[in-house]
């Protein structure tokens, strides 16, 4: 994408004069050290995944100046996070915390409100405070990535003893991913369910520990999540009620063996019967990790070549072209691919694998792919690593599908049912066709529900394609909601719309969230608008989009 | 216990005149129907477990007039619950919701504040709204007991297809037990972790649905717990922030086989090495359900005979007497007994059972008890039923240990470690000895932590023994907290003390809870004092105990 060389003044948050803002930043610099307060006045650089910017969304679907920080601050301790929050309250300046800021597809490092001061926690608060090999737990700060945690286990010789659980790409932070309720692919994939204990700076500056952490001298903070009294951790996920500065996480004991498997299914219509087969197997834990059912278009895209290699016409790449390309790959032609892993010693695994094989083979044309036929750089091996908790970034390759590739996700929750899968697939296909977009569906089967993950890959330098992608997303959200499907997580640009679909009983849940927000953050300084929750000072003033 | 024949006026809640109170009740009677508003002016009858009173704590450790309701109301619908709440706000009358009111050991049906109006939800709101055999979920109202849910599965021919998870006694409600974060003994034992979706009447009368329930027309309320935005369910557990009137619960697929096993260990000192053996087995799910390690005194007491059968002297029954009695039982003499179940088809079970056997046998004198040697009414078979989700009440038998038997629980959370188990055991023994009480410890190993459950059984008719039991409990809570152990749940009488132990950073968590309480319940009408959370109107006025 053409470099933006615009020399720019920093955006100033609304409601404060430029001079006052500069003075206020100076004041904060005196507390944190001037080198830890950075004004965002240079040209915005997108970088790439490993060197991502913290000034804006490097994959923005709007104008890149839309979700942009006025300044970035780097607190180095609990007290400094509290100082930032107190400062924000004093000057009524919106602050937006990020851990690593690699929330790509959902907004990256960007704040929801233009001109917010980004609180980049990860830069200086990145210690692994504890790893407990007896309890299989750890305690981390915001800057600890899945890679860093994995490396720490290796350094201590514990990586064979216990596993981490990583999302498809490992450069994000354990805390950032978990508070956004992200998922991974070992049997511990539900990160929120696996955490134990938080330390949180409240929007008014107080510091709390949840769970057993509230008991002085306790030794169960990372082993018993609930503590005594209201279990409040949940309100700090997907919200703007607090800044999480420490989190406990459970780790998975080495199951004593593991074995990846892959099946392909020839036809689009195989999706429905496949889901009916998956549901009971997944709920009864024969399928032990989150199941991925991926469409062949993903299979082609994740090979890392741009779509122009295959097709240069307008509109989506024709199915025949995709299938022809698939036929050339080691996996061979197919429409759906299932990736999974069986865990435990050989005779335990074979019990499960035999069951799975006989069930999957009920679909005519189902094929078990022999891993020994797959070359080392085949995507299968990336899934294999991830399913045993080894961080990876292979998944990033499909971002190359478009030139200046960026992506944004649509992730509705659905029952694990053939008819729902077919309905969502048809809906996605119809709307992608309407906007001339390639359709990249993957179904991720959690335990009793699945998320459809649709990644729209677009050219960041092409305003028309960005507009088409955004229109497609808005239609997807709206039409899916009409059928009873809601998103489990979303991009900054869609937060108001998605929150608006959770409107039962005249928006009672949002009113409840607003009541909590106003009680905990009376000045409305913390991440206003995140997940659609606007503090009083912002409500009814046209901030929603 | 001698019948209390006192003719009594109903207690009137503080801050309202008797006449106004009577008028207010009349007003409520017009809305709910006079037959659904009951004044508590008759003698208090304790009844027994299956016919428990909803007027007071049938196992009270204080004077029975202490935790007592002024009236009981029986709403029959969501709207009626809202009417009760609105009425309470209008008249500033404290209301206390119960589902079944069988929270024995933790306060039974009693309200924390004397003279509260008890909202008995279970009487009329007791429908199973949904059972979904494909998703393995159900949706229940407050009056649905574990027994009722189990019977419903049987009626529909689904009890072989899927299992419920029941606490040791099955007469409680699924909702009441779960919101108090109770536990059961199949692999689904952590009830809170297994629920999905709440419908809640807020203290100000609004009605919300959490999770996917907030999306109109959704079909994933019981399958995906989180929804979008802050996950607020947790703040409705162990709290006084709302009245839960519907809850989704997941059910366990039949694992394809099950097999109970029991081991005994001869010496008190075996506890520490046993815990070291259990921890890795439990965390890696070789031990699949919450492990129970019970002391021989429990083994004798649960046979249902009063302690006077064995011993009539003062102070605790001597160890030699207990062991002599144990030697006469089918299980034989021992100090610790482990009860567990293995799940799955035979060859899967045998893999686990073999591992367990070789590990447990590392303790000299460890003995595997052959179930075929145990008669049908042996306690083992009650554990066997419970571990496969069949409700039971055998466990109640140890309440007979004292005449007019009642009990109250001390349940601290601990790491699964030999040294912690020994420390807690020694602490309990020392304090029980101090007060001349029999010591009934059982360790329940959750997953990464264990709860010690100490049940103090006392004679309800003996004020001196009640006072001793209470003093013992208060010392237990205090001394345990000093060593870093906090309770996971507690009786009404101990709530302030226990909440007070979670005092990190100058009581920051309690201040946070109070902030939420005041925001959600500005008039302080809902269950004031529950879990130590007092609304503004009550704070600093001597309500704590
Ligand atoms: C190719 C690709 C594949 C992906 N696959 C997955 C996947 O499999 N699973 C998955 O879950 N995600 C996936 N993602 C999304 C994303 O990359 C990860 O979730 C990533 O871990 C999130 O980035 P982060 O950890 O740096 O979070 P951050 O960007 O630091 O945080 C995310 C958001 O959470 C909030 N937040 C962060 N830290 C705090 C805090 N300390 N206190 C309060 N609020 C905070 C902020 O609002 C922030 O915007 C994928 C992305 C890409 C590009
Ligand atoms: C011998 C014995 C063994 C036991 N074993 C176990 C065990 O293994 N596991 C275990 O967990 N417990 C155990 N218990 C404790 C208790 O019996 C159960 O937890 C029982 O299920 C609780 O009673 P209930 O469901 O009727 O709850 P209730 O008494 O109805 O509720 C408990 C409390 O929760 C709150 N509450 C109830 N309903 C609502 C609502 N709808 N909205 C908001 N708040 C509400 C109220 O404050 C109420 O006091 C045992 C008790 C005994 C006597």
PDB file of N, CA, C and O in Angstrom, chain A residues 186-220:
ATOM      1  N   UNK A 186      -5.974 -26.770  21.630  1.00  0.00           N
ATOM      2  CA  UNK A 186      -5.799 -27.986  22.411  1.00  0.00           C
ATOM      3  C   UNK A 186      -7.144 -28.216  23.127  1.00  0.00           C
ATOM      4  O   UNK A 186      -8.058 -27.400  23.005  1.00  0.00           O
ATOM      5  N   UNK A 187      -7.265 -29.276  23.912  1.00  0.00           N
ATOM      6  CA  UNK A 187      -8.505 -29.434  24.689  1.00  0.00           C
ATOM      7  C   UNK A 187      -8.753 -28.272  25.678  1.00  0.00           C
ATOM      8  O   UNK A 187      -9.843 -28.153  26.212  1.00  0.00           O
ATOM      9  N   UNK A 188      -7.752 -27.422  25.917  1.00  0.00           N
ATOM     10  CA  UNK A 188      -7.933 -26.258  26.790  1.00  0.00           C
ATOM     11  C   UNK A 188      -8.306 -25.014  25.990  1.00  0.00           C
ATOM     12  O   UNK A 188      -8.033 -23.896  26.414  1.00  0.00           O
ATOM     13  N   UNK A 189      -8.945 -25.186  24.859  1.00  0.00           N
ATOM     14  CA  UNK A 189      -9.125 -24.091  23.920  1.00  0.00           C
ATOM     15  C   UNK A 189      -9.930 -22.884  24.388  1.00  0.00           C
ATOM     16  O   UNK A 189      -9.763 -21.796  23.862  1.00  0.00           O
ATOM     17  N   UNK A 190     -10.827 -23.063  25.361  1.00  0.00           N
ATOM     18  CA  UNK A 190     -11.651 -21.940  25.814  1.00  0.00           C
ATOM     19  C   UNK A 190     -10.848 -21.158  26.851  1.00  0.00           C
ATOM     20  O   UNK A 190     -10.850 -21.464  28.035  1.00  0.00           O
ATOM     21  N   UNK A 191     -10.154 -20.128  26.378  1.00  0.00           N
ATOM     22  CA  UNK A 191      -9.201 -19.448  27.257  1.00  0.00           C
ATOM     23  C   UNK A 191      -9.855 -18.826  28.467  1.00  0.00           C
ATOM     24  O   UNK A 191      -9.301 -18.839  29.573  1.00  0.00           O
ATOM     25  N   UNK A 192     -11.025 -18.263  28.272  1.00  0.00           N
ATOM     26  CA  UNK A 192     -11.668 -17.623  29.423  1.00  0.00           C
ATOM     27  C   UNK A 192     -11.920 -18.654  30.517  1.00  0.00           C
ATOM     28  O   UNK A 192     -11.685 -18.418  31.698  1.00  0.00           O
ATOM     29  N   UNK A 193     -12.410 -19.826  30.103  1.00  0.00           N
ATOM     30  CA  UNK A 193     -12.726 -20.885  31.066  1.00  0.00           C
ATOM     31  C   UNK A 193     -11.462 -21.403  31.758  1.00  0.00           C
ATOM     32  O   UNK A 193     -11.551 -21.997  32.831  1.00  0.00           O
ATOM     33  N   UNK A 194     -10.309 -21.186  31.144  1.00  0.00           N
ATOM     34  CA  UNK A 194      -9.063 -21.720  31.693  1.00  0.00           C
ATOM     35  C   UNK A 194      -8.296 -20.728  32.557  1.00  0.00           C
ATOM     36  O   UNK A 194      -7.284 -21.088  33.144  1.00  0.00           O
ATOM     37  N   UNK A 195      -8.754 -19.494  32.619  1.00  0.00           N
ATOM     38  CA  UNK A 195      -7.987 -18.542  33.431  1.00  0.00           C
ATOM     39  C   UNK A 195      -8.372 -18.718  34.906  1.00  0.00           C
ATOM     40  O   UNK A 195      -9.424 -19.285  35.229  1.00  0.00           O
ATOM     41  N   UNK A 196      -7.524 -18.270  35.795  1.00  0.00           N
ATOM     42  CA  UNK A 196      -7.859 -18.301  37.220  1.00  0.00           C
ATOM     43  C   UNK A 196      -7.199 -17.131  37.934  1.00  0.00           C
ATOM     44  O   UNK A 196      -6.008 -17.141  38.207  1.00  0.00           O
ATOM     45  N   UNK A 197      -7.991 -16.124  38.246  1.00  0.00           N
ATOM     46  CA  UNK A 197      -7.498 -14.998  39.023  1.00  0.00           C
ATOM     47  C   UNK A 197      -7.067 -13.819  38.165  1.00  0.00           C
ATOM     48  O   UNK A 197      -6.324 -13.976  37.197  1.00  0.00           O
ATOM     49  N   UNK A 198      -7.554 -12.649  38.528  1.00  0.00           N
ATOM     50  CA  UNK A 198      -7.181 -11.407  37.845  1.00  0.00           C
ATOM     51  C   UNK A 198      -6.701 -10.390  38.873  1.00  0.00           C
ATOM     52  O   UNK A 198      -7.143 -10.394  40.019  1.00  0.00           O
ATOM     53  N   UNK A 199      -5.809  -9.517  38.410  1.00  0.00           N
ATOM     54  CA  UNK A 199      -5.552  -8.282  39.143  1.00  0.00           C
ATOM     55  C   UNK A 199      -5.956  -7.150  38.201  1.00  0.00           C
ATOM     56  O   UNK A 199      -5.547  -7.129  37.032  1.00  0.00           O
ATOM     57  N   UNK A 200      -6.786  -6.244  38.709  1.00  0.00           N
ATOM     58  CA  UNK A 200      -7.437  -5.268  37.841  1.00  0.00           C
ATOM     59  C   UNK A 200      -7.318  -3.867  38.432  1.00  0.00           C
ATOM     60  O   UNK A 200      -7.589  -3.663  39.622  1.00  0.00           O
ATOM     61  N   UNK A 201      -6.929  -2.914  37.594  1.00  0.00           N
ATOM     62  CA  UNK A 201      -7.035  -1.505  37.970  1.00  0.00           C
ATOM     63  C   UNK A 201      -8.406  -1.024  37.495  1.00  0.00           C
ATOM     64  O   UNK A 201      -8.731  -1.125  36.309  1.00  0.00           O
ATOM     65  N   UNK A 202      -9.215  -0.543  38.416  1.00  0.00           N
ATOM     66  CA  UNK A 202     -10.559  -0.075  38.072  1.00  0.00           C
ATOM     67  C   UNK A 202     -10.463   1.313  37.419  1.00  0.00           C
ATOM     68  O   UNK A 202      -9.461   2.015  37.585  1.00  0.00           O
ATOM     69  N   UNK A 203     -11.525   1.695  36.709  1.00  0.00           N
ATOM     70  CA  UNK A 203     -11.485   2.999  36.023  1.00  0.00           C
ATOM     71  C   UNK A 203     -11.357   4.186  36.986  1.00  0.00           C
ATOM     72  O   UNK A 203     -11.031   5.281  36.564  1.00  0.00           O
ATOM     73  N   UNK A 204     -11.598   3.956  38.253  1.00  0.00           N
ATOM     74  CA  UNK A 204     -11.400   5.028  39.233  1.00  0.00           C
ATOM     75  C   UNK A 204     -10.056   4.897  39.941  1.00  0.00           C
ATOM     76  O   UNK A 204      -9.789   5.612  40.908  1.00  0.00           O
ATOM     77  N   UNK A 205      -9.233   3.947  39.513  1.00  0.00           N
ATOM     78  CA  UNK A 205      -7.875   3.867  40.022  1.00  0.00           C
ATOM     79  C   UNK A 205      -7.647   2.846  41.126  1.00  0.00           C
ATOM     80  O   UNK A 205      -6.501   2.546  41.463  1.00  0.00           O
ATOM     81  N   UNK A 206      -8.718   2.297  41.707  1.00  0.00           N
ATOM     82  CA  UNK A 206      -8.510   1.281  42.738  1.00  0.00           C
ATOM     83  C   UNK A 206      -7.965  -0.003  42.129  1.00  0.00           C
ATOM     84  O   UNK A 206      -8.185  -0.290  40.958  1.00  0.00           O
ATOM     85  N   UNK A 207      -7.353  -0.794  42.990  1.00  0.00           N
ATOM     86  CA  UNK A 207      -6.744  -2.046  42.551  1.00  0.00           C
ATOM     87  C   UNK A 207      -7.424  -3.212  43.256  1.00  0.00           C
ATOM     88  O   UNK A 207      -7.469  -3.247  44.492  1.00  0.00           O
ATOM     89  N   UNK A 208      -7.944  -4.156  42.486  1.00  0.00           N
ATOM     90  CA  UNK A 208      -8.536  -5.341  43.123  1.00  0.00           C
ATOM     91  C   UNK A 208      -7.872  -6.618  42.599  1.00  0.00           C
ATOM     92  O   UNK A 208      -7.300  -6.641  41.512  1.00  0.00           O
ATOM     93  N   UNK A 209      -7.937  -7.643  43.424  1.00  0.00           N
ATOM     94  CA  UNK A 209      -7.629  -9.005  42.969  1.00  0.00           C
ATOM     95  C   UNK A 209      -8.901  -9.823  43.092  1.00  0.00           C
ATOM     96  O   UNK A 209      -9.591  -9.733  44.112  1.00  0.00           O
ATOM     97  N   UNK A 210      -9.167 -10.628  42.090  1.00  0.00           N
ATOM     98  CA  UNK A 210     -10.385 -11.436  42.126  1.00  0.00           C
ATOM     99  C   UNK A 210     -10.054 -12.851  42.594  1.00  0.00           C
ATOM    100  O   UNK A 210      -8.897 -13.237  42.695  1.00  0.00           O
ATOM    101  N   UNK A 211     -11.107 -13.614  42.861  1.00  0.00           N
ATOM    102  CA  UNK A 211     -10.948 -15.011  43.266  1.00  0.00           C
ATOM    103  C   UNK A 211     -10.201 -15.096  44.584  1.00  0.00           C
ATOM    104  O   UNK A 211     -10.374 -14.269  45.483  1.00  0.00           O
ATOM    105  N   UNK A 212      -9.362 -16.089  44.706  1.00  0.00           N
ATOM    106  CA  UNK A 212      -8.614 -16.283  45.943  1.00  0.00           C
ATOM    107  C   UNK A 212      -7.560 -15.198  46.141  1.00  0.00           C
ATOM    108  O   UNK A 212      -7.010 -15.052  47.232  1.00  0.00           O
ATOM    109  N   UNK A 213      -7.282 -14.438  45.087  1.00  0.00           N
ATOM    110  CA  UNK A 213      -6.307 -13.358  45.188  1.00  0.00           C
ATOM    111  C   UNK A 213      -6.666 -12.328  46.236  1.00  0.00           C
ATOM    112  O   UNK A 213      -5.801 -11.597  46.724  1.00  0.00           O
ATOM    113  N   UNK A 214      -7.947 -12.275  46.580  1.00  0.00           N
ATOM    114  CA  UNK A 214      -8.379 -11.293  47.574  1.00  0.00           C
ATOM    115  C   UNK A 214      -8.064 -11.738  49.000  1.00  0.00           C
ATOM    116  O   UNK A 214      -8.265 -10.981  49.951  1.00  0.00           O
ATOM    117  N   UNK A 215      -7.587 -12.949  49.164  1.00  0.00           N
ATOM    118  CA  UNK A 215      -7.231 -13.435  50.500  1.00  0.00           C
ATOM    119  C   UNK A 215      -5.723 -13.290  50.696  1.00  0.00           C
ATOM    120  O   UNK A 215      -4.944 -13.975  50.032  1.00  0.00           O
ATOM    121  N   UNK A 216      -5.331 -12.416  51.611  1.00  0.00           N
ATOM    122  CA  UNK A 216      -3.890 -12.188  51.794  1.00  0.00           C
ATOM    123  C   UNK A 216      -3.176 -13.504  52.146  1.00  0.00           C
ATOM    124  O   UNK A 216      -3.681 -14.286  52.954  1.00  0.00           O
ATOM    125  N   UNK A 217      -2.052 -13.723  51.536  1.00  0.00           N
ATOM    126  CA  UNK A 217      -1.262 -14.912  51.845  1.00  0.00           C
ATOM    127  C   UNK A 217      -1.796 -16.201  51.262  1.00  0.00           C
ATOM    128  O   UNK A 217      -1.297 -17.280  51.581  1.00  0.00           O
ATOM    129  N   UNK A 218      -2.808 -16.114  50.405  1.00  0.00           N
ATOM    130  CA  UNK A 218      -3.376 -17.345  49.845  1.00  0.00           C
ATOM    131  C   UNK A 218      -2.369 -18.047  48.943  1.00  0.00           C
ATOM    132  O   UNK A 218      -1.413 -17.427  48.462  1.00  0.00           O
ATOM    133  N   UNK A 219      -2.622 -19.301  48.652  1.00  0.00           N
ATOM    134  CA  UNK A 219      -1.773 -20.045  47.729  1.00  0.00           C
ATOM    135  C   UNK A 219      -2.631 -20.808  46.731  1.00  0.00           C
ATOM    136  O   UNK A 219      -2.258 -21.862  46.233  1.00  0.00           O
ATOM    137  N   UNK A 220      -3.809 -20.262  46.415  1.00  0.00           N
ATOM    138  CA  UNK A 220      -4.732 -20.922  45.488  1.00  0.00           C
ATOM    139  C   UNK A 220      -5.274 -19.953  44.436  1.00  0.00           C
ATOM    140  O   UNK A 220      -6.265 -20.247  43.775  1.00  0.00           O
TER     141      UNK A 220
END
